[in-house]
Coordinates of C-alpha atoms in Angstrom, one line a residue:
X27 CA -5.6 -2.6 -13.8
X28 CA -5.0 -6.1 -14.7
X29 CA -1.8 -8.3 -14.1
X30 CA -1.8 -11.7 -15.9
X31 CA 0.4 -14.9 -13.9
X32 CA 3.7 -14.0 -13.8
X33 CA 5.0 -17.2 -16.0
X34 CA 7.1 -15.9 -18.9
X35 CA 8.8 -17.6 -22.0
X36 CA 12.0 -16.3 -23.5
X37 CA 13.3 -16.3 -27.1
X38 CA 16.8 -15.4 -28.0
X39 CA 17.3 -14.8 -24.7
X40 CA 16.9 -11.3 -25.4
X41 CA 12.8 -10.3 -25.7
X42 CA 10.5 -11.3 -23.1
X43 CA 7.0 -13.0 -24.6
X44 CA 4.0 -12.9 -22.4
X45 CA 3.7 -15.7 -20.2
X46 CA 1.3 -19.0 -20.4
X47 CA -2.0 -19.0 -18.7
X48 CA -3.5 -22.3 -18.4
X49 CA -6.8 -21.1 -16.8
X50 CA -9.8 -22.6 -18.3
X51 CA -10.9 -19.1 -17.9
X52 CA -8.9 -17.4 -20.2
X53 CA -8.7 -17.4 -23.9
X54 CA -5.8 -18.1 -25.4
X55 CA -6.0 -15.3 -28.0
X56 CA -2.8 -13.7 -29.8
X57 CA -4.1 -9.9 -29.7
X58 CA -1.0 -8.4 -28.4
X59 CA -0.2 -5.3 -31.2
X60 CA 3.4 -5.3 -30.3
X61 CA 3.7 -8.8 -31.5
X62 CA 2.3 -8.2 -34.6
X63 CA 5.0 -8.2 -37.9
X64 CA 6.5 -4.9 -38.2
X65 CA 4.9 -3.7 -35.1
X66 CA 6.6 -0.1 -34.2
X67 CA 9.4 -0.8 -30.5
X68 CA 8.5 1.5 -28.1
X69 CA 11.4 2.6 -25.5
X70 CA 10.2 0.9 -22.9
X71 CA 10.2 -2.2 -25.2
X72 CA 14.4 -1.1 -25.8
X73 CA 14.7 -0.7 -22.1
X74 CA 13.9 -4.2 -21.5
X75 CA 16.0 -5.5 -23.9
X76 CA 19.2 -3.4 -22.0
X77 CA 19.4 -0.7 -24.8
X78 CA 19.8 2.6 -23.0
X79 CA 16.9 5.1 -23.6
X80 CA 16.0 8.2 -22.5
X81 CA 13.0 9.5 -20.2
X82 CA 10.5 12.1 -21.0
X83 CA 8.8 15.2 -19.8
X84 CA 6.5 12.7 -17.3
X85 CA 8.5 9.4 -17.2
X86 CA 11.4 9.1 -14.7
X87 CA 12.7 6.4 -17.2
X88 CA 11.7 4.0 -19.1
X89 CA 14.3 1.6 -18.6
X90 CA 12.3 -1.3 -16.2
X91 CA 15.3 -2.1 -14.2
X92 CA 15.0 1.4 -12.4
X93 CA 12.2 -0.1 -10.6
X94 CA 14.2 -3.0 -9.1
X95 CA 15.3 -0.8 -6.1
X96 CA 14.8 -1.7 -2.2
X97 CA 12.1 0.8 -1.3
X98 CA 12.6 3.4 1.9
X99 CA 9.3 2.0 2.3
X100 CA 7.3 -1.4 1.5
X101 CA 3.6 -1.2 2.8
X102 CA 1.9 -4.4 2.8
X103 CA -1.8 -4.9 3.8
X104 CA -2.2 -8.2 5.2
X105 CA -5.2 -10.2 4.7
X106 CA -7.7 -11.8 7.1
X107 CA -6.1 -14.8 8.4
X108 CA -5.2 -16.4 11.7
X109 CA -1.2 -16.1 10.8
X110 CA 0.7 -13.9 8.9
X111 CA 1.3 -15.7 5.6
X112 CA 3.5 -13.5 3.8
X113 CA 7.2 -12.9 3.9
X114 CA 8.2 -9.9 6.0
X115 CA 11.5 -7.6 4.4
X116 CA 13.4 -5.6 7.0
X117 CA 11.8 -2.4 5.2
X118 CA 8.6 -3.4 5.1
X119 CA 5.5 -2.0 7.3
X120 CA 2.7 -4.8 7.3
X121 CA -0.9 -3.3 8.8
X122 CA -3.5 -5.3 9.7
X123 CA -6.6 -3.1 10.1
X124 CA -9.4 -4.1 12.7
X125 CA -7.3 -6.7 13.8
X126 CA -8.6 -6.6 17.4
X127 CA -11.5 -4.9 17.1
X128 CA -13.0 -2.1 14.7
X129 CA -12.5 1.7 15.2
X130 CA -15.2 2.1 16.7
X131 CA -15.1 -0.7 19.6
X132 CA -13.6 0.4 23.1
X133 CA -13.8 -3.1 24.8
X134 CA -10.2 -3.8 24.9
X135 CA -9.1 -1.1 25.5
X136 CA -11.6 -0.8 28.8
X137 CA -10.3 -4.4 29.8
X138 CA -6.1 -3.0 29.0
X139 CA -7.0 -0.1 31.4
X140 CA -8.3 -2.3 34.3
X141 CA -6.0 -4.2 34.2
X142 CA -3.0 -1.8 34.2
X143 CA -4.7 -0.2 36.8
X144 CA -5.2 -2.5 39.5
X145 CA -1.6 -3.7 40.3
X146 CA -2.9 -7.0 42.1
X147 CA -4.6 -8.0 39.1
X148 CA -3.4 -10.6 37.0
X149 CA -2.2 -10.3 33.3
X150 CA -4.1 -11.9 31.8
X151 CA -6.1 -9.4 29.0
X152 CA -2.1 -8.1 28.2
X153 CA -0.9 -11.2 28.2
X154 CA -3.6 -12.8 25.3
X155 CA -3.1 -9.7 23.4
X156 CA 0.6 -10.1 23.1
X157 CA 0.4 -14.3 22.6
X158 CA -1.9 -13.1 19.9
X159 CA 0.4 -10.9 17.9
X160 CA 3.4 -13.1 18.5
X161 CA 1.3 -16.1 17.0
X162 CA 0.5 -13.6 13.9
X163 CA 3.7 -12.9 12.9
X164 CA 5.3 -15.8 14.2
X165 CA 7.3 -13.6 16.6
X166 CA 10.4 -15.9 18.5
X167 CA 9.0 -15.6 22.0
X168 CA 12.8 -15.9 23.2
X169 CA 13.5 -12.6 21.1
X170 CA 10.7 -10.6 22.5
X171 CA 10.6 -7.7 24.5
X172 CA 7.5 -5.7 25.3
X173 CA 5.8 -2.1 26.6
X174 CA 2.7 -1.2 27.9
X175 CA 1.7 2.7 28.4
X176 CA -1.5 4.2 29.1
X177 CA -1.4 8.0 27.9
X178 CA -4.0 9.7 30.3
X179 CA -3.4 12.6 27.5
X180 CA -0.6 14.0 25.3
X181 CA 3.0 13.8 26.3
X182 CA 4.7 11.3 28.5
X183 CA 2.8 8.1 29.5
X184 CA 0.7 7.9 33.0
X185 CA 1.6 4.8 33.7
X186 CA 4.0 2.2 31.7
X187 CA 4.3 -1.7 32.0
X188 CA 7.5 -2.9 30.5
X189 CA 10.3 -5.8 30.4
X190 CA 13.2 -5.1 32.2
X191 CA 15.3 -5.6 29.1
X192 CA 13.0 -3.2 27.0
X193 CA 15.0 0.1 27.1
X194 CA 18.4 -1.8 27.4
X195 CA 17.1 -3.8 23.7
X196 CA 15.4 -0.7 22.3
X197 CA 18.7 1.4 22.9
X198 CA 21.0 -1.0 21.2
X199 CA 19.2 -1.8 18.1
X200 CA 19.3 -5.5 18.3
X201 CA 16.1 -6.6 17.1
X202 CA 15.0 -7.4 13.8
X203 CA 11.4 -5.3 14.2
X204 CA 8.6 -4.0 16.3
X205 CA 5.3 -4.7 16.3
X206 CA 3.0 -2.1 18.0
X207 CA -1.3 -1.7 18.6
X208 CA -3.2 1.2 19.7
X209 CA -6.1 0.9 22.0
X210 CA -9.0 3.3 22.7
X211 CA -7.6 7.4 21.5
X212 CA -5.6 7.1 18.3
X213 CA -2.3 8.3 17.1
X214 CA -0.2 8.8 14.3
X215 CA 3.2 8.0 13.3
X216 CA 5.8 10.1 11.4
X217 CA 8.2 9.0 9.7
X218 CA 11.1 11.8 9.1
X219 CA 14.3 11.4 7.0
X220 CA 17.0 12.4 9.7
X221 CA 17.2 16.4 9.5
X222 CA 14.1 17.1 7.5
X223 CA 11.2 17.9 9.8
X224 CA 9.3 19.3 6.4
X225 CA 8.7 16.1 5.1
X226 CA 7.5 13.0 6.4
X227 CA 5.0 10.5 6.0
X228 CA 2.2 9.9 8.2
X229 CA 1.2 6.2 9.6
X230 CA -2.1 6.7 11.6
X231 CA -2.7 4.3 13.8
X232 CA -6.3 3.0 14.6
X233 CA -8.1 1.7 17.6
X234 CA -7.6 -2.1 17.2
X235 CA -5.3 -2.3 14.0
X236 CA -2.0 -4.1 14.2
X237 CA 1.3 -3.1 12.3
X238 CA 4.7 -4.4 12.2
X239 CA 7.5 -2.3 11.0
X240 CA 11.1 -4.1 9.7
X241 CA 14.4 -2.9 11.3
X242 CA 15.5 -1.0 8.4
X243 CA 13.2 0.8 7.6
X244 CA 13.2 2.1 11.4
X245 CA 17.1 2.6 10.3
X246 CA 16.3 5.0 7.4
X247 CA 13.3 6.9 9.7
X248 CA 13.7 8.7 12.7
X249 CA 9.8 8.0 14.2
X250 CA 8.1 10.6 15.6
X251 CA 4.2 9.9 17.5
X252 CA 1.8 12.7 17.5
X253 CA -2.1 13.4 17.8
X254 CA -4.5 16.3 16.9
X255 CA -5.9 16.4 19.7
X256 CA -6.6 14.8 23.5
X257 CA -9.1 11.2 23.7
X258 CA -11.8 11.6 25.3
X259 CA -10.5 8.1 27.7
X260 CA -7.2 7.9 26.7
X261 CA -4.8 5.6 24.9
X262 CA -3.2 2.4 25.7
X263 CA -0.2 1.3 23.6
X264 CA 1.6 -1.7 23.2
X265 CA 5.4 -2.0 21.4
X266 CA 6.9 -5.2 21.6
X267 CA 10.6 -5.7 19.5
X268 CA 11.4 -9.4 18.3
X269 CA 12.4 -11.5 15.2
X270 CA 9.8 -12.4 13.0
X271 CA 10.1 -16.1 11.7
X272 CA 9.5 -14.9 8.3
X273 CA 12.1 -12.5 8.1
X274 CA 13.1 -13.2 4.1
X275 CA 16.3 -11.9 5.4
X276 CA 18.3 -9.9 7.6
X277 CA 18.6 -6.5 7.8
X278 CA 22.2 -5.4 5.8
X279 CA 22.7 -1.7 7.4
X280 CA 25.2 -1.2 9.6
X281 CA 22.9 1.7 10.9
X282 CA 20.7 0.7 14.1
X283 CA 16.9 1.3 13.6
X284 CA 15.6 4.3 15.5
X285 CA 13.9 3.7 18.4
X286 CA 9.7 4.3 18.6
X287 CA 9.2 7.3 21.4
X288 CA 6.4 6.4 24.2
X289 CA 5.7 9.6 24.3
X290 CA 2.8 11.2 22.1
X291 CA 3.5 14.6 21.2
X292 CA 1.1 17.2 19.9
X293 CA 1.3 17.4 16.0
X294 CA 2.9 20.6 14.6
X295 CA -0.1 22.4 12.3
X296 CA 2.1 23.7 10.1
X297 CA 3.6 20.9 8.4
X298 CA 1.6 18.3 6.6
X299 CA 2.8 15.1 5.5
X300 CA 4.0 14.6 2.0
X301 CA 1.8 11.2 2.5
X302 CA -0.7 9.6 5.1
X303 CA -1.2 6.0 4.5
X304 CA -4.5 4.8 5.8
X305 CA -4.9 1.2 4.9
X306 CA -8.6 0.5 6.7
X307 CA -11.2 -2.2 5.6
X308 CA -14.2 0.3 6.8
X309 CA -16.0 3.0 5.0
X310 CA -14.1 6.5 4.4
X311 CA -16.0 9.1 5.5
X312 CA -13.3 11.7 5.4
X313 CA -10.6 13.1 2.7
X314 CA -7.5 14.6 2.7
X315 CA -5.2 15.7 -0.3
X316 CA -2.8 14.3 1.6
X317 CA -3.7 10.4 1.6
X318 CA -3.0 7.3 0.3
X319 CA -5.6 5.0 0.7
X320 CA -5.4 0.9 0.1
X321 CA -8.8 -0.8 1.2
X322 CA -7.8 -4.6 0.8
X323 CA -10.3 -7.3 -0.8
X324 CA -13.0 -4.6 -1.8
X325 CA -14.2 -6.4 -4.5
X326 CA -13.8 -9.6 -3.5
X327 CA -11.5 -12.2 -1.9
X328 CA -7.8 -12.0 -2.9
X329 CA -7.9 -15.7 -4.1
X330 CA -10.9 -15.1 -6.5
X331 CA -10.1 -14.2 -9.7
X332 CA -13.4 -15.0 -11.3
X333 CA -13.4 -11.0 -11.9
X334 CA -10.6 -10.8 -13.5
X335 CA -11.1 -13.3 -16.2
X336 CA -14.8 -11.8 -16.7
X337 CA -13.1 -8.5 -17.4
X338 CA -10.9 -9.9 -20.1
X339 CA -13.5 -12.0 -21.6
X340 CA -15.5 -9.0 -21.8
X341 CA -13.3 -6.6 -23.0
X342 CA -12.2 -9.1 -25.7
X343 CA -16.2 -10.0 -26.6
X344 CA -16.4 -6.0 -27.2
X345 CA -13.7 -5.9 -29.6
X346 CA -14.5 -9.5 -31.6
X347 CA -17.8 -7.0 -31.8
X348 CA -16.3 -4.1 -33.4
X349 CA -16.9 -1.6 -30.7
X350 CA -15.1 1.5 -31.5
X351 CA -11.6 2.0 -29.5
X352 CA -11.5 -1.4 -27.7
X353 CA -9.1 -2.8 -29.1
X354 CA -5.8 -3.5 -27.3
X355 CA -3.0 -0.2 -27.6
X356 CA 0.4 -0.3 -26.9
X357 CA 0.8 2.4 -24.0
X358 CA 3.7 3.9 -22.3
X359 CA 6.1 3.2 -25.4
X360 CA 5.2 -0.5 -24.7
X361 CA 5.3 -1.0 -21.4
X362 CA 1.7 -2.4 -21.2
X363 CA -1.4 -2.6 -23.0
X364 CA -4.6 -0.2 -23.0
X365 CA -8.0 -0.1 -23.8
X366 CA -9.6 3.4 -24.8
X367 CA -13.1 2.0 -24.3
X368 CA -13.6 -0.5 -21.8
X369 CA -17.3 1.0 -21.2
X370 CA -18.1 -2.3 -23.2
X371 CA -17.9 -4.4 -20.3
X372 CA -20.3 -4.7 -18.0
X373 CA -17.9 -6.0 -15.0
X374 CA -16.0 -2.8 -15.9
X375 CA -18.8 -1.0 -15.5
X376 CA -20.2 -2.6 -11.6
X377 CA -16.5 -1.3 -10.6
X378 CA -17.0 1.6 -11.8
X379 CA -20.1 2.4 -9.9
X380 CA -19.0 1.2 -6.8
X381 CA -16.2 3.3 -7.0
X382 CA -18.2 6.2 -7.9
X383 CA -20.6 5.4 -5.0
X384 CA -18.3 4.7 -2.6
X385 CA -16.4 8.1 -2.8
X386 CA -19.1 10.2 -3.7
X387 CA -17.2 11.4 -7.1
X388 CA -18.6 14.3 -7.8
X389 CA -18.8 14.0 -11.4
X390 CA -19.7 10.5 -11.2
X391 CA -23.3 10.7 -12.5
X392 CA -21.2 11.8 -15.6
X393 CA -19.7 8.1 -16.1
X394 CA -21.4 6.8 -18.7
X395 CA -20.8 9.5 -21.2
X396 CA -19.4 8.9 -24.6
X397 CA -16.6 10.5 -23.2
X398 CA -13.9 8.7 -21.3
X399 CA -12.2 11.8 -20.3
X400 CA -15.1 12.6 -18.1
X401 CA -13.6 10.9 -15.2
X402 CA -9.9 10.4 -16.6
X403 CA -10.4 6.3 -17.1
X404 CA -7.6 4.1 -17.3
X405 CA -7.8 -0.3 -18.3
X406 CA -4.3 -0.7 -18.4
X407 CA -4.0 -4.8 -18.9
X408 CA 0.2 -6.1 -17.7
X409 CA 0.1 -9.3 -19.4
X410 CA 3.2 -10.8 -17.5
X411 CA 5.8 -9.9 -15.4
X412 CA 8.1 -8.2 -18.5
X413 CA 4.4 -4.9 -18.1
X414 CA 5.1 -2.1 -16.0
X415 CA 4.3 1.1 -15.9
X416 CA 7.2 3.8 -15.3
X417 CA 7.0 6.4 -12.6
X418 CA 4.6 9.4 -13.4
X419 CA 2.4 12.1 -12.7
X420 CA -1.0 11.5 -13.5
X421 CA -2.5 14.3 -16.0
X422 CA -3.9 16.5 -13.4
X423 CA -0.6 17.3 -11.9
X424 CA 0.2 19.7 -14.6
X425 CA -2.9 19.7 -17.2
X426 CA -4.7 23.0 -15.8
X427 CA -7.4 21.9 -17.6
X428 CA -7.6 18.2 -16.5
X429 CA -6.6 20.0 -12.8
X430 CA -10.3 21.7 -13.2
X431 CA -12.2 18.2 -13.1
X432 CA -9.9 15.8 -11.3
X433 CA -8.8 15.7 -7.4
X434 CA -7.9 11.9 -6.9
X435 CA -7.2 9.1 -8.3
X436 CA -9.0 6.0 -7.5
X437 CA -7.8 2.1 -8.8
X438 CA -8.4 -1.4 -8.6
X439 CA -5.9 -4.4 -9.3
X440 CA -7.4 -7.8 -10.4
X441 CA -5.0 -10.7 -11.1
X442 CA -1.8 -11.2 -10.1
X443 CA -0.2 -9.4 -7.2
X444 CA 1.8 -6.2 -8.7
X445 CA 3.2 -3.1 -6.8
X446 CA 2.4 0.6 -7.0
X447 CA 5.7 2.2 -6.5
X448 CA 6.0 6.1 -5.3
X449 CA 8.8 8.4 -5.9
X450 CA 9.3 11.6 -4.0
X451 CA 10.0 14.7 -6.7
X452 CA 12.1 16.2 -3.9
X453 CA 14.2 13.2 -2.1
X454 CA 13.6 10.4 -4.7
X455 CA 12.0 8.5 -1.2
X456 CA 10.7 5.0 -2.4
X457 CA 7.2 3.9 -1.1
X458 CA 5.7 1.0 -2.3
X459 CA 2.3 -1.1 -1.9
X460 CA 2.2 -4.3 -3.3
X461 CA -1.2 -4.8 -5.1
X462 CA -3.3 -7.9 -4.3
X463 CA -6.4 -8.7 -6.4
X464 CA -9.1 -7.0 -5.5
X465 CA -7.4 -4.2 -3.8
X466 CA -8.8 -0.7 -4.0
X467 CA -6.0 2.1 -3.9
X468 CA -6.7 5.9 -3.6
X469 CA -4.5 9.1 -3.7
X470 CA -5.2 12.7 -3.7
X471 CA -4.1 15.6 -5.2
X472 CA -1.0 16.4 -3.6
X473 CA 0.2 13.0 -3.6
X474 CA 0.4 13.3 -7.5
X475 CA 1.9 16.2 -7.1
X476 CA 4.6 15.4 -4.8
X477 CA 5.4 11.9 -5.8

């Protein structure tokens, strides 16, 4: 999908025109259908305008302002960098995969387990790690408060390093969020609505990866951490609580967050999570119904936007052609445009290989056919900030017949930043990951099922 700058004129005050782009790289070229005289108003369109409309069979509603809801649930995949640039909301979750080290690297957590183990040695290896993630999210040192357990195997720490203030801070609720790393074995963390054990949504955390969860969206989760099976070494973890600097604001709920257990329990089998989010910049080897999947930067660096021009220019040059079914469609009752055939492109088409090749779609060899429905393709194209796309099933979820040939869906966002929003069918949950340029998402099956 592509998201054009978020600039947007007005007129009348009441219909949103698409916003100025000033690139050099774009073409300023007037080929929006729903701006042409007499051009039919979709419901979306009469949503935006505050005319109330009604849903459908697969739209929640079409009216946009039912998106602009705090989520339970705001997972944001930072970015390579030295310090945390973003702003962090009390119910967001930020990960930073391979932060420390990859996966697959066990030196820290060798050097963590020395340490801890030898009480006359010095802190030093603990220490680094926790200037480190302090520095990354700008943590107030005065604020912070910090554990350090080494799980031998399931259950209750072997041995735990902590502040003396830790429990006494944890137990109150006053901080505004925890950070938390995983060395060596990993783990994963659930997060359960209070009295639902059915649902929850799964957080696994990584050897070396970093996250940071806000204080209210600990509030709305009761946390739960649980592994398959035992390491073969173990597992050191850290937790520390503090006050990010870049807190946009303060959490509002006069609910205290719910504390994160040191103990790692083993998971129950029969319950599966209604979502796993594994946000990872490695290769995938295995799937699961089950996941959501956000690989950051795969096709290039967020700040690069030469691909998303070359798409448009592309696209455009195919339908200046006369290339059957490229031109622009209103979609959605005109909440964004579409192209039926954006085969024409040859960026369009490098994306979709390495998609195809990176997943191992099974049909994929199939991707060049005449026909689109082959593998379900979608160029959706928001043009400003006034595009969205209302909550939906994709076709699989209750087509038997596009069921037969589709398990997943795989996308890519280039342009502005934009964020794919999950609603649970059951609870009406909110999840949402804000899409960078060149982020790759994934979700299975029963994702699209049960959101």
């Amino acid at each position: 999908s592509l998201s054009r700058p978020l600039a947007i004129k007005e007129t009348k005050g009441v219909h949103r025109r698409p916003g100025v782009d000033d690139d050099l790289r774009f073409q300023q070229i007037e080929d929006d259908p729903r701006d042409l005289p007499g051009a039919a108003i979709g419901k979306a369109q009469l949503g935006a305008r505050g005319i109330p409309v009604s849903g459908g069979m697969n739209t929640v509603s079409l009216d946009p302002a039912s998106t602009f809801v705090e989520p339970g649930l705001r997972c944001i995949c930072s970015v390579e960098s030295d310090v945390y640039s973003g702003t962090i909301c009390p119910e967001d979750l930020v990960v930073a995969p391979d932060f420390f080290e990859t996966a697959t690297d066990m030196q820290m957590y060798d050097k963590l387990l020395v340490e801890m183990q030898e009480t006359t040695a010095e802190k030093s290896e603990s220490e680094q790690v926790m200037a480190r993630i302090r520095e990354y999210f700008r943590l107030d040192r005065e604020s912070c408060t910090s554990c350090l357990t080494w799980h031998q195997q399931m259950g209750e720490p072997a041995l735990t390093v902590k502040d003396p203030d830790f429990d006494a801070t944890q137990g109150s609720g006053k901080f505004e969020a925890v950070a938390f790393a995983v060395f060596g074995g990993s783990c994963e963390l659930r997060l359960q609505r209070p009295g639902n054990k059915r649902d929850y949504v799964a957080i696994p955390c990584i050897n070396g990866a970093l996250h940071l969860m806000g204080a209210a969206a600990l509030a709305r989760w009761r946390c739960e951490r649980t592994t398959w099976d035992n390491w073969d070494n173990g597992l050191v973890s850290l937790i520390i609580l503090g006050r990010p600097w870049g807190m946009s604001r303060r959490r509002l709920a006069a609910v205290p967050p719910n504390p994160v257990p040191l103990q790692i329990n083993l998971a129950d089998p029969l319950y599966r999570p209604t979502m796993r989010i594994r946000v990872t910049r490695q290769d995938v080897d295995r799937l699961s119904h089950d996941d959501v999947i956000v690989m950051p930067e795969f096709f290039g660096r967020a700040n690069d936007w030469d691909a998303y021009y070359t798409l448009l220019r592309e696209v455009r040059e195919g339908q200046a052609n006369g290339i059957d079914q490229t031109k622009w469609e209103s979609w959605h009752e005109g909440a964004h445009l579409l192209t039926k055939n954006p085969s024409c492109s040859r960026a369009f088409n490098d994306v979709l290989d390495r998609i195809c090749d990176h997943f191992s779609i099974a049909n994929g060899h199939l991707r060049h056919s005449a026909s689109r429905e082959v593998l379900g393709m979608r160029f959706n194209w928001y043009r400003d900030g006034s595009d969205w796309k209302p909550f939906h099933h994709d076709a699989a979820a209750f087509n038997p017949r596009m069921a037969e040939k589709q398990n997943c869906t795989v996308g890519v966002s280039f342009g502005s930043s934009r964020e794919l929003a999950f609603r649970n069918t059951a609870t009406a949950d909110l999840v949402y990951f804000p899409q960078s340029n060149g982020m790759l998402f994934f979700f299975g099956r029963d994702v699209n099922i049960r959101w």
